[in-house]
Amino acid sequence: MAVRQVTQLNKGKRTAGIDGKSSLNYRERMELVEALNHYGHDWHHSGLREIPIPKKNGKVRMLKIPTIADRAWQCKREASLGTSP
């Protein structure tokens, strides 16, 4: 369910992380499900992609975007804790 949420349902599903992937085909989604099931308890995040966002006061803040795999892991962890809306 977590993989489907981040690859098909979420508003930001087409946003690429540092790995450059913005979408996954069926086989890649199934491989991600297997990886989350095998290594989900010992998950290590990849790097974050940083995009500068200008603020009204002239300063810049950095928007940090995780990879699809990291977003799926976060969604899975959130669902297991019961903090989903």
mmCIF file with all atom_site columns, C-alpha atoms in Angstrom:
data_model
loop_
_atom_site.group_PDB
_atom_site.id
_atom_site.type_symbol
_atom_site.label_atom_id
_atom_site.label_alt_id
_atom_site.label_comp_id
_atom_site.label_asym_id
_atom_site.label_entity_id
_atom_site.label_seq_id
_atom_site.pdbx_PDB_ins_code
_atom_site.Cartn_x
_atom_site.Cartn_y
_atom_site.Cartn_z
_atom_site.occupancy
_atom_site.B_iso_or_equiv
_atom_site.pdbx_formal_charge
_atom_site.auth_seq_id
_atom_site.auth_comp_id
_atom_site.auth_asym_id
_atom_site.auth_atom_id
_atom_site.pdbx_PDB_model_num
ATOM 1  C CA . MET A 1 1  ? 0.000  0.000  0.000   1.00 0.00 ? 1  MET A CA 1
ATOM 2  C CA . ALA A 1 2  ? 2.850  2.410  0.801   1.00 0.00 ? 2  ALA A CA 1
ATOM 3  C CA . VAL A 1 3  ? 4.417  1.985  -2.644  1.00 0.00 ? 3  VAL A CA 1
ATOM 4  C CA . ARG A 1 4  ? 1.071  2.588  -4.350  1.00 0.00 ? 4  ARG A CA 1
ATOM 5  C CA . GLN A 1 5  ? 0.501  5.677  -2.224  1.00 0.00 ? 5  GLN A CA 1
ATOM 6  C CA . VAL A 1 6  ? 3.762  7.383  -3.175  1.00 0.00 ? 6  VAL A CA 1
ATOM 7  C CA . THR A 1 7  ? 3.926  6.243  -6.820  1.00 0.00 ? 7  THR A CA 1
ATOM 8  C CA . GLN A 1 8  ? 0.293  6.535  -7.906  1.00 0.00 ? 8  GLN A CA 1
ATOM 9  C CA . LEU A 1 9  ? -1.851 8.496  -5.435  1.00 0.00 ? 9  LEU A CA 1
ATOM 10 C CA . ASN A 1 10 ? 0.222  11.303 -3.892  1.00 0.00 ? 10 ASN A CA 1
ATOM 11 C CA . LYS A 1 11 ? 0.159  14.810 -5.331  1.00 0.00 ? 11 LYS A CA 1
ATOM 12 C CA . GLY A 1 12 ? 3.974  14.892 -5.614  1.00 0.00 ? 12 GLY A CA 1
ATOM 13 C CA . LYS A 1 13 ? 4.260  11.476 -7.265  1.00 0.00 ? 13 LYS A CA 1
ATOM 14 C CA . ARG A 1 14 ? 6.145  12.895 -10.294 1.00 0.00 ? 14 ARG A CA 1
ATOM 15 C CA . THR A 1 15 ? 8.800  14.685 -8.218  1.00 0.00 ? 15 THR A CA 1
ATOM 16 C CA . ALA A 1 16 ? 12.214 13.074 -8.640  1.00 0.00 ? 16 ALA A CA 1
ATOM 17 C CA . GLY A 1 17 ? 14.551 12.593 -5.705  1.00 0.00 ? 17 GLY A CA 1
ATOM 18 C CA . ILE A 1 18 ? 18.334 12.560 -5.824  1.00 0.00 ? 18 ILE A CA 1
ATOM 19 C CA . ASP A 1 19 ? 18.212 9.252  -7.748  1.00 0.00 ? 19 ASP A CA 1
ATOM 20 C CA . GLY A 1 20 ? 16.441 11.021 -10.641 1.00 0.00 ? 20 GLY A CA 1
ATOM 21 C CA . LYS A 1 21 ? 13.470 8.639  -10.719 1.00 0.00 ? 21 LYS A CA 1
ATOM 22 C CA . SER A 1 22 ? 10.114 10.372 -10.998 1.00 0.00 ? 22 SER A CA 1
ATOM 23 C CA . SER A 1 23 ? 8.006  7.286  -11.735 1.00 0.00 ? 23 SER A CA 1
ATOM 24 C CA . LEU A 1 24 ? 8.260  3.506  -11.510 1.00 0.00 ? 24 LEU A CA 1
ATOM 25 C CA . ASN A 1 25 ? 6.936  0.828  -13.830 1.00 0.00 ? 25 ASN A CA 1
ATOM 26 C CA . TYR A 1 26 ? 5.160  -2.271 -12.510 1.00 0.00 ? 26 TYR A CA 1
ATOM 27 C CA . ARG A 1 27 ? 8.338  -4.357 -12.133 1.00 0.00 ? 27 ARG A CA 1
ATOM 28 C CA . GLU A 1 28 ? 10.180 -1.547 -10.299 1.00 0.00 ? 28 GLU A CA 1
ATOM 29 C CA . ARG A 1 29 ? 7.212  -1.131 -7.938  1.00 0.00 ? 29 ARG A CA 1
ATOM 30 C CA . MET A 1 30 ? 7.220  -4.861 -7.139  1.00 0.00 ? 30 MET A CA 1
ATOM 31 C CA . GLU A 1 31 ? 10.990 -4.779 -6.541  1.00 0.00 ? 31 GLU A CA 1
ATOM 32 C CA . LEU A 1 32 ? 10.502 -1.843 -4.180  1.00 0.00 ? 32 LEU A CA 1
ATOM 33 C CA . VAL A 1 33 ? 7.802  -3.757 -2.285  1.00 0.00 ? 33 VAL A CA 1
ATOM 34 C CA . GLU A 1 34 ? 10.195 -6.703 -1.893  1.00 0.00 ? 34 GLU A CA 1
ATOM 35 C CA . ALA A 1 35 ? 13.017 -4.422 -0.730  1.00 0.00 ? 35 ALA A CA 1
ATOM 36 C CA . LEU A 1 36 ? 10.760 -2.742 1.839   1.00 0.00 ? 36 LEU A CA 1
ATOM 37 C CA . ASN A 1 37 ? 9.578  -6.116 3.110   1.00 0.00 ? 37 ASN A CA 1
ATOM 38 C CA . HIS A 1 38 ? 13.147 -7.445 3.380   1.00 0.00 ? 38 HIS A CA 1
ATOM 39 C CA . TYR A 1 39 ? 15.037 -4.380 4.571   1.00 0.00 ? 39 TYR A CA 1
ATOM 40 C CA . GLY A 1 40 ? 12.286 -2.148 5.998   1.00 0.00 ? 40 GLY A CA 1
ATOM 41 C CA . HIS A 1 41 ? 13.356 -2.766 9.587   1.00 0.00 ? 41 HIS A CA 1
ATOM 42 C CA . ASP A 1 42 ? 16.940 -1.682 8.802   1.00 0.00 ? 42 ASP A CA 1
ATOM 43 C CA . TRP A 1 43 ? 16.290 1.061  6.215   1.00 0.00 ? 43 TRP A CA 1
ATOM 44 C CA . HIS A 1 44 ? 18.987 3.644  5.457   1.00 0.00 ? 44 HIS A CA 1
ATOM 45 C CA . HIS A 1 45 ? 17.879 6.809  3.691   1.00 0.00 ? 45 HIS A CA 1
ATOM 46 C CA . SER A 1 46 ? 19.480 7.915  0.472   1.00 0.00 ? 46 SER A CA 1
ATOM 47 C CA . GLY A 1 47 ? 20.513 11.522 0.063   1.00 0.00 ? 47 GLY A CA 1
ATOM 48 C CA . LEU A 1 48 ? 18.016 14.339 -0.348  1.00 0.00 ? 48 LEU A CA 1
ATOM 49 C CA . ARG A 1 49 ? 17.637 16.464 -3.459  1.00 0.00 ? 49 ARG A CA 1
ATOM 50 C CA . GLU A 1 50 ? 17.746 20.155 -2.553  1.00 0.00 ? 50 GLU A CA 1
ATOM 51 C CA . ILE A 1 51 ? 15.886 22.826 -4.507  1.00 0.00 ? 51 ILE A CA 1
ATOM 52 C CA . PRO A 1 52 ? 16.243 26.524 -3.575  1.00 0.00 ? 52 PRO A CA 1
ATOM 53 C CA . ILE A 1 53 ? 12.888 28.242 -2.955  1.00 0.00 ? 53 ILE A CA 1
ATOM 54 C CA . PRO A 1 54 ? 12.911 32.077 -2.797  1.00 0.00 ? 54 PRO A CA 1
ATOM 55 C CA . LYS A 1 55 ? 11.058 33.640 0.143   1.00 0.00 ? 55 LYS A CA 1
ATOM 56 C CA . LYS A 1 56 ? 9.233  36.994 0.230   1.00 0.00 ? 56 LYS A CA 1
ATOM 57 C CA . ASN A 1 57 ? 11.963 38.628 2.311   1.00 0.00 ? 57 ASN A CA 1
ATOM 58 C CA . GLY A 1 58 ? 14.600 37.859 -0.328  1.00 0.00 ? 58 GLY A CA 1
ATOM 59 C CA . LYS A 1 59 ? 16.164 34.911 1.482   1.00 0.00 ? 59 LYS A CA 1
ATOM 60 C CA . VAL A 1 60 ? 16.214 31.401 0.062   1.00 0.00 ? 60 VAL A CA 1
ATOM 61 C CA . ARG A 1 61 ? 15.109 28.227 1.791   1.00 0.00 ? 61 ARG A CA 1
ATOM 62 C CA . MET A 1 62 ? 16.043 24.744 0.658   1.00 0.00 ? 62 MET A CA 1
ATOM 63 C CA . LEU A 1 63 ? 13.297 22.270 -0.206  1.00 0.00 ? 63 LEU A CA 1
ATOM 64 C CA . LYS A 1 64 ? 14.615 18.751 0.403   1.00 0.00 ? 64 LYS A CA 1
ATOM 65 C CA . ILE A 1 65 ? 13.060 15.935 -1.633  1.00 0.00 ? 65 ILE A CA 1
ATOM 66 C CA . PRO A 1 66 ? 13.587 12.245 -0.707  1.00 0.00 ? 66 PRO A CA 1
ATOM 67 C CA . THR A 1 67 ? 13.750 9.394  -3.224  1.00 0.00 ? 67 THR A CA 1
ATOM 68 C CA . ILE A 1 68 ? 10.656 7.333  -4.066  1.00 0.00 ? 68 ILE A CA 1
ATOM 69 C CA . ALA A 1 69 ? 12.004 4.440  -1.987  1.00 0.00 ? 69 ALA A CA 1
ATOM 70 C CA . ASP A 1 70 ? 12.520 6.706  1.031   1.00 0.00 ? 70 ASP A CA 1
ATOM 71 C CA . ARG A 1 71 ? 9.014  8.173  0.639   1.00 0.00 ? 71 ARG A CA 1
ATOM 72 C CA . ALA A 1 72 ? 7.544  4.650  0.487   1.00 0.00 ? 72 ALA A CA 1
ATOM 73 C CA . TRP A 1 73 ? 9.454  3.650  3.626   1.00 0.00 ? 73 TRP A CA 1
ATOM 74 C CA . GLN A 1 74 ? 8.228  6.781  5.418   1.00 0.00 ? 74 GLN A CA 1
ATOM 75 C CA . CYS A 1 75 ? 4.636  6.057  4.343   1.00 0.00 ? 75 CYS A CA 1
ATOM 76 C CA . LYS A 1 76 ? 4.935  2.443  5.522   1.00 0.00 ? 76 LYS A CA 1
ATOM 77 C CA . ARG A 1 77 ? 6.366  3.545  8.866   1.00 0.00 ? 77 ARG A CA 1
ATOM 78 C CA . GLU A 1 78 ? 3.651  6.180  9.274   1.00 0.00 ? 78 GLU A CA 1
ATOM 79 C CA . ALA A 1 79 ? 0.924  3.616  8.578   1.00 0.00 ? 79 ALA A CA 1
ATOM 80 C CA . SER A 1 80 ? 2.413  1.176  11.082  1.00 0.00 ? 80 SER A CA 1
ATOM 81 C CA . LEU A 1 81 ? 2.389  3.897  13.762  1.00 0.00 ? 81 LEU A CA 1
ATOM 82 C CA . GLY A 1 82 ? -1.187 4.780  12.951  1.00 0.00 ? 82 GLY A CA 1
ATOM 83 C CA . THR A 1 83 ? -0.523 8.470  12.339  1.00 0.00 ? 83 THR A CA 1
ATOM 84 C CA . SER A 1 84 ? -2.131 8.589  8.881   1.00 0.00 ? 84 SER A CA 1
ATOM 85 C CA . PRO A 1 85 ? -5.087 10.957 8.492   1.00 0.00 ? 85 PRO A CA 1
#
